[in-house]
Coordinates of C-alpha atoms and ligand atoms in Angstrom, one line a residue:
M1156 CA 105.1 92.6 75.1
K1157 CA 102.6 91.1 72.6
V1158 CA 102.7 92.6 69.4
T1159 CA 99.5 92.3 67.2
V1160 CA 99.9 92.1 63.3
I1161 CA 97.3 93.9 61.5
Y1162 CA 97.4 91.2 57.9
S1163 CA 94.5 90.3 55.5
P1164 CA 95.0 88.1 52.2
E1165 CA 92.6 90.4 50.6
Y1166 CA 95.8 92.8 50.3
L1167 CA 96.9 90.2 48.0
M1168 CA 94.3 91.7 45.4
H1169 CA 95.6 94.8 44.3
D1170 CA 97.1 93.6 41.4
T1171 CA 100.0 95.8 40.1
G1172 CA 100.8 93.5 37.4
K1173 CA 104.7 93.1 36.5
H1174 CA 105.8 95.4 39.2
P1175 CA 108.0 95.7 42.2
E1176 CA 105.1 96.7 44.7
S1177 CA 103.9 93.2 44.5
P1178 CA 101.5 90.9 46.4
L1179 CA 104.6 88.9 47.2
R1180 CA 105.7 91.0 49.3
V1181 CA 103.3 91.0 52.1
K1182 CA 102.7 87.1 51.5
R1183 CA 106.5 86.0 52.0
S1184 CA 106.2 88.8 54.7
I1185 CA 103.4 86.9 56.8
E1186 CA 104.9 83.4 56.3
A1187 CA 108.2 84.8 57.2
I1188 CA 106.2 86.1 60.6
K1189 CA 104.8 82.8 61.2
K1190 CA 107.8 80.9 61.0
S1191 CA 109.7 83.4 63.6
E1192 CA 110.5 82.6 66.9
V1193 CA 108.8 85.6 68.4
Y1194 CA 105.6 83.9 67.0
L1195 CA 106.5 80.5 67.9
K1196 CA 106.7 81.7 71.3
G1197 CA 103.4 83.6 71.2
L1198 CA 104.1 87.1 71.1
V1199 CA 102.7 87.7 68.1
R1200 CA 99.1 87.9 67.5
V1201 CA 97.4 88.6 63.6
K1202 CA 94.0 90.1 63.6
S1203 CA 92.5 91.3 60.8
P1204 CA 91.8 94.3 59.7
R1205 CA 88.7 96.4 58.9
R1206 CA 88.0 99.0 56.0
A1207 CA 88.1 102.2 56.6
E1208 CA 84.6 104.3 56.2
E1209 CA 84.9 106.8 53.7
D1210 CA 84.7 109.8 55.8
E1211 CA 87.8 108.4 57.3
I1212 CA 89.8 109.0 54.2
E1213 CA 88.4 112.2 53.8
E1214 CA 89.9 113.4 56.9
I1215 CA 93.3 113.6 54.4
H1216 CA 91.8 113.1 51.3
S1217 CA 89.3 115.3 48.7
R1218 CA 86.4 113.7 47.9
G1219 CA 87.4 113.7 43.9
L1220 CA 90.4 111.6 44.6
L1221 CA 88.4 109.0 46.4
E1222 CA 85.9 109.2 43.5
K1223 CA 89.0 109.2 41.2
V1224 CA 90.1 105.7 42.6
K1225 CA 86.5 104.3 43.0
N1226 CA 85.9 105.0 39.5
L1227 CA 88.9 103.9 38.1
S1228 CA 88.1 100.1 40.2
L1229 CA 84.7 99.9 38.9
K1230 CA 86.1 100.7 35.4
G1231 CA 87.7 97.5 35.6
G1232 CA 91.1 99.5 36.7
G1233 CA 94.1 101.9 35.2
V1234 CA 97.2 104.3 35.6
I1235 CA 96.4 106.7 38.1
A1236 CA 100.0 108.0 38.3
P1237 CA 103.5 107.4 36.7
E1238 CA 104.1 103.3 37.7
T1239 CA 100.9 103.2 40.2
I1240 CA 98.2 101.0 39.2
V1241 CA 94.6 100.7 40.2
S1242 CA 93.4 97.3 39.5
K1243 CA 89.7 96.4 39.7
E1244 CA 90.1 95.4 43.6
T1245 CA 92.4 98.7 44.4
Y1246 CA 89.6 100.6 45.6
N1247 CA 88.8 98.0 48.2
V1248 CA 92.2 97.1 49.1
A1249 CA 93.0 100.3 49.8
L1250 CA 90.2 101.0 52.2
L1251 CA 91.5 98.1 54.2
A1252 CA 95.0 99.3 53.8
A1253 CA 93.9 102.2 55.7
G1254 CA 91.6 100.6 57.9
G1255 CA 94.4 98.4 58.8
A1256 CA 96.9 101.5 60.0
I1257 CA 93.4 103.0 61.8
R1258 CA 92.8 99.4 63.3
G1259 CA 96.6 99.7 64.9
V1260 CA 96.1 102.9 66.1
E1261 CA 92.5 102.2 67.6
G1262 CA 93.9 99.7 69.6
S1263 CA 96.8 100.9 70.6
I1264 CA 95.3 104.0 72.1
N1265 CA 92.5 101.7 73.6
G1266 CA 95.2 100.0 74.9
E1267 CA 93.9 96.7 73.7
D1268 CA 97.2 96.3 71.4
K1269 CA 99.9 98.7 72.4
R1270 CA 102.1 97.5 69.9
A1271 CA 101.2 96.8 66.2
F1272 CA 102.3 96.3 62.7
A1273 CA 100.4 96.8 59.8
L1274 CA 101.2 94.7 57.2
I1275 CA 99.8 96.0 54.6
R1276 CA 99.6 97.5 50.9
P1277 CA 99.2 99.5 48.6
P1278 CA 101.9 102.0 50.6
G1279 CA 100.8 105.2 51.2
H1280 CA 103.7 107.7 52.4
H1281 CA 103.7 109.8 48.8
A1282 CA 99.9 110.0 48.6
E1283 CA 98.7 114.1 49.0
R1284 CA 95.6 115.1 49.3
K1285 CA 93.9 115.6 46.0
R1286 CA 96.8 113.0 44.4
S1287 CA 97.9 109.2 44.3
K1288 CA 100.8 108.3 43.5
G1289 CA 105.1 106.8 43.6
F1290 CA 102.7 103.2 44.3
C1291 CA 100.3 105.0 46.7
I1292 CA 97.1 105.4 46.6
F1293 CA 95.7 106.5 49.8
N1294 CA 98.2 107.7 52.5
N1295 CA 97.4 105.1 55.1
V1296 CA 99.6 106.4 58.2
A1297 CA 98.0 109.7 57.8
I1298 CA 94.9 108.7 57.6
A1299 CA 96.1 106.9 60.7
A1300 CA 97.2 110.0 62.5
A1301 CA 94.3 111.7 61.7
K1302 CA 92.2 109.2 63.6
A1303 CA 94.6 109.7 66.7
L1304 CA 93.9 113.4 66.6
K1305 CA 90.3 112.8 66.3
M1306 CA 90.6 110.1 69.6
G1307 CA 92.1 113.4 71.3
I1308 CA 95.9 112.7 71.1
R1309 CA 97.8 115.9 70.8
R1310 CA 101.0 114.5 70.2
I1311 CA 101.9 112.2 67.6
L1312 CA 105.1 111.6 65.9
I1313 CA 105.5 109.8 62.7
M1314 CA 108.8 108.4 62.2
D1315 CA 109.5 107.5 58.5
W1316 CA 112.3 105.6 57.7
D1317 CA 111.7 104.2 54.1
A1318 CA 114.5 104.6 51.6
H1319 CA 112.2 107.7 50.0
H1320 CA 111.4 111.2 51.2
G1321 CA 107.7 110.9 52.8
D1322 CA 106.6 113.9 50.7
G1323 CA 102.8 113.5 50.8
T1324 CA 103.0 112.7 54.8
Q1325 CA 105.3 115.9 55.2
K1326 CA 102.9 118.3 53.0
L1327 CA 99.7 117.1 54.8
F1328 CA 100.9 118.0 58.1
Y1329 CA 103.3 120.8 57.1
S1330 CA 101.8 123.6 59.3
N1331 CA 100.3 120.9 62.0
P1332 CA 102.4 121.4 65.4
S1333 CA 100.5 118.4 66.8
V1334 CA 102.0 115.9 64.0
L1335 CA 105.9 115.5 64.6
Y1336 CA 107.1 114.5 61.1
I1337 CA 110.9 113.1 61.4
S1338 CA 111.9 111.3 57.7
I1339 CA 115.6 109.8 57.5
H1340 CA 115.7 109.2 53.8
Q1341 CA 118.1 108.8 50.8
D1342 CA 119.0 112.5 49.3
G1343 CA 116.2 113.7 46.7
R1344 CA 118.8 114.9 44.7
T1345 CA 119.7 111.5 44.3
L1346 CA 116.2 109.9 44.3
Y1347 CA 112.3 109.7 43.8
P1348 CA 110.4 112.0 44.8
G1349 CA 113.5 114.7 45.1
T1350 CA 112.0 116.0 48.6
G1351 CA 113.1 116.0 51.7
D1352 CA 115.5 118.9 52.1
I1353 CA 117.2 119.6 55.4
Y1354 CA 115.6 123.5 55.1
D1355 CA 112.0 122.2 54.9
I1356 CA 111.3 122.6 58.4
G1357 CA 107.5 123.1 58.3
E1358 CA 105.6 126.2 58.0
Y1359 CA 103.0 128.7 60.4
E1360 CA 102.2 126.9 63.4
G1361 CA 103.9 123.5 62.0
E1362 CA 107.8 125.5 62.0
G1363 CA 110.0 123.2 63.4
Y1364 CA 107.9 120.3 63.4
T1365 CA 109.3 118.6 60.1
I1366 CA 112.6 117.1 60.4
N1367 CA 114.5 116.3 57.1
I1368 CA 117.3 113.8 57.3
P1369 CA 118.6 113.2 53.6
L1370 CA 121.2 110.8 53.6
P1371 CA 124.2 110.3 51.0
P1372 CA 123.9 107.3 48.5
L1373 CA 125.5 104.4 49.8
S1374 CA 124.9 105.5 53.8
T1375 CA 124.6 102.4 55.9
G1376 CA 123.0 101.7 58.8
K1377 CA 125.3 103.0 61.4
I1378 CA 125.1 106.2 59.5
A1379 CA 121.1 106.5 59.7
L1380 CA 121.7 105.0 63.8
R1381 CA 124.0 108.0 64.4
A1382 CA 121.5 110.7 62.4
M1383 CA 118.7 109.2 64.6
E1384 CA 120.7 109.2 67.9
E1385 CA 121.9 112.9 67.3
I1386 CA 119.0 114.2 66.0
A1387 CA 115.8 112.4 66.2
I1388 CA 116.1 111.2 69.9
P1389 CA 117.3 114.8 71.2
I1390 CA 113.7 115.8 69.5
I1391 CA 111.6 113.4 70.4
E1392 CA 113.1 113.9 74.0
Q1393 CA 111.5 117.3 73.5
F1394 CA 108.2 116.6 71.8
K1395 CA 107.2 113.7 74.2
P1396 CA 104.7 112.4 71.7
H1397 CA 101.8 110.1 73.1
I1398 CA 101.8 107.9 70.4
I1399 CA 104.6 107.1 67.6
L1400 CA 103.9 105.6 64.3
V1401 CA 106.5 104.3 62.1
S1402 CA 106.1 104.4 58.4
A1403 CA 108.3 101.5 58.0
G1404 CA 109.7 101.3 54.6
Y1405 CA 112.2 98.4 54.0
D1406 CA 114.1 99.5 50.7
G1407 CA 117.0 101.2 52.3
H1408 CA 117.8 97.6 52.3
Y1409 CA 121.6 96.9 51.0
L1410 CA 119.6 93.9 48.7
D1411 CA 116.9 96.3 47.6
D1412 CA 117.4 97.4 44.1
I1413 CA 115.3 100.9 44.5
S1414 CA 117.6 102.8 46.2
D1415 CA 121.2 103.0 47.4
L1416 CA 121.4 103.0 51.1
M1417 CA 123.1 100.2 52.8
Y1418 CA 120.7 99.5 55.5
T1419 CA 121.0 95.7 56.9
S1420 CA 118.0 93.9 58.5
N1421 CA 119.9 95.0 62.1
T1422 CA 119.6 98.5 60.8
Y1423 CA 115.7 98.2 61.4
S1424 CA 115.6 96.3 64.6
R1425 CA 118.1 98.7 65.9
M1426 CA 115.8 101.9 64.8
M1427 CA 112.8 100.0 66.7
E1428 CA 114.4 99.4 69.6
R1429 CA 115.5 103.3 70.0
I1430 CA 111.6 104.0 69.2
V1431 CA 110.2 101.7 71.7
K1432 CA 112.8 102.8 74.2
M1433 CA 111.2 106.7 73.7
A1434 CA 107.7 104.9 73.7
N1435 CA 107.9 103.3 77.3
K1436 CA 109.0 106.8 78.2
Y1437 CA 106.8 109.0 76.6
S1438 CA 103.9 107.4 74.8
Y1439 CA 102.6 104.6 77.1
G1440 CA 104.2 102.3 75.4
R1441 CA 102.1 102.6 72.1
V1442 CA 104.2 102.0 68.7
V1443 CA 102.4 101.5 65.1
A1444 CA 104.7 100.9 62.3
V1445 CA 103.0 100.5 59.1
L1446 CA 104.2 99.2 55.7
E1447 CA 105.2 101.2 53.0
G1448 CA 107.9 100.2 50.5
G1449 CA 110.3 97.2 50.4
Y1450 CA 110.9 95.2 47.4
H1451 CA 113.4 92.7 47.8
L1452 CA 111.6 89.6 48.5
K1453 CA 114.0 88.1 51.4
A1454 CA 115.4 91.4 52.9
T1455 CA 111.9 93.1 53.5
P1456 CA 110.2 89.7 55.4
K1457 CA 113.5 89.3 57.5
S1458 CA 113.7 92.8 58.2
I1459 CA 109.7 93.0 59.1
V1460 CA 110.7 90.0 61.3
K1461 CA 113.5 91.7 63.2
T1462 CA 111.2 95.0 63.5
I1463 CA 108.5 92.9 65.2
E1464 CA 111.4 91.5 67.8
A1465 CA 112.4 94.5 68.5
L1466 CA 108.4 95.7 68.7
A1467 CA 107.8 93.1 71.6
E1468 CA 111.0 93.9 73.4
K1469 CA 112.5 90.4 72.8
P1470 CA 116.9 90.6 72.7
V1471 CA 117.5 90.6 69.4
K1472 CA 120.3 88.4 68.0
Y1473 CA 122.3 90.6 65.8
E1474 CA 124.0 89.1 62.7
R1475 CA 127.5 89.9 61.7
N1476 CA 127.4 93.4 60.1
R1477 CA 127.8 93.1 56.3
T1478 CA 128.2 96.3 54.9
V1479 CA 131.3 98.9 55.7
T1480 CA 131.1 102.6 56.5
S1481 CA 133.9 104.7 54.8
K1482 CA 135.7 107.5 56.4
S1483 CA 134.6 109.9 53.7
L1484 CA 130.9 108.6 54.3
E1485 CA 131.8 108.8 57.9
R1486 CA 133.2 112.8 57.5
K1487 CA 130.1 113.7 55.2
A1488 CA 127.5 112.8 57.6
E1489 CA 129.0 114.6 60.4
L1490 CA 129.1 117.6 58.3
L1491 CA 125.2 116.9 57.5
I1492 CA 124.1 116.2 60.9
K1493 CA 126.0 119.5 62.4
K1494 CA 124.1 121.3 59.6
I1495 CA 120.6 119.9 60.1
K1496 CA 120.9 120.8 64.2
N1497 CA 122.0 124.3 62.8
V1498 CA 118.8 124.6 61.0
L1499 CA 116.7 123.0 63.7
S1500 CA 118.2 125.1 66.9
D1501 CA 115.9 127.7 66.7
Y1502 CA 113.3 125.0 67.9
W1503 CA 114.7 122.3 69.3
S1504 CA 118.5 121.7 71.8
F1505 CA 120.7 119.3 70.8
Ligands
ZN2288 ZN1 109.9 103.6 49.3

């Protein structure tokens, strides 16, 4: 299966100064992709994004936020939220990031590019309707989901495996049963933004359509995969999504300093393999991954390549596992999984 990588060198122009969310993240990643076996075998094509229209942004964000980002950029930039920078080019680049995610969804739904990886920045999953924050300007994955809804898709899965809880995305679809949001993240009591508790399950018609799996610090890929297998997969089997969007963040890698998770690049290929299986079963094969976090300049490119291999359904070569899961952590995870199943048992069967 061919994978479309959506990328533009214009993504480098969102200038954050000395900051972990640097242009090098995507620059190194596109370089790694172009050297990868899956690319050299002709299974990857790189396409340019388009700029999102203002009304596409306004499907998700307030006019006020859009104007705020635009005006701050016009003035030459500034700080829009703690650690969240707007530079002269940010407004344009943020439109291009949202447009990259939209382009992924459009291509996937019309069948031209069923599998896509939007290699975009700035990231998006912390951005709320009226607020940019947590390195995020506009919520790219949410804007892409809104596009899928507009195109008539009624069951959309957003799978978020970034180390941080995607609080912005959760809020935006909290009462919407058409968008199932599943997040596997480091427990909010130990990491920004502090949200993503197991009891936050959605509200009104959306009750039961928000799934939070907050892993304890030091959780390995083994634990994340087990949680995915036992909680996410059965729910996906019952929800039967017609498209799968992935908030693909790589800051849970053990080399990434920003979280305390202990994933390896194998973790990401394994998670994507499971998602691809679900997509082949229910979603006509449609999967669009959208880059979120991931700040280690070697681990992120490598893990992205692993994700793309899994998207292409190319047999993945696993590397020797570099992390060990302690018995006490396994027990903790077991209890957590049991508790989450309990909380969700009114809505889903396990
Ligand atoms: Zn993150």
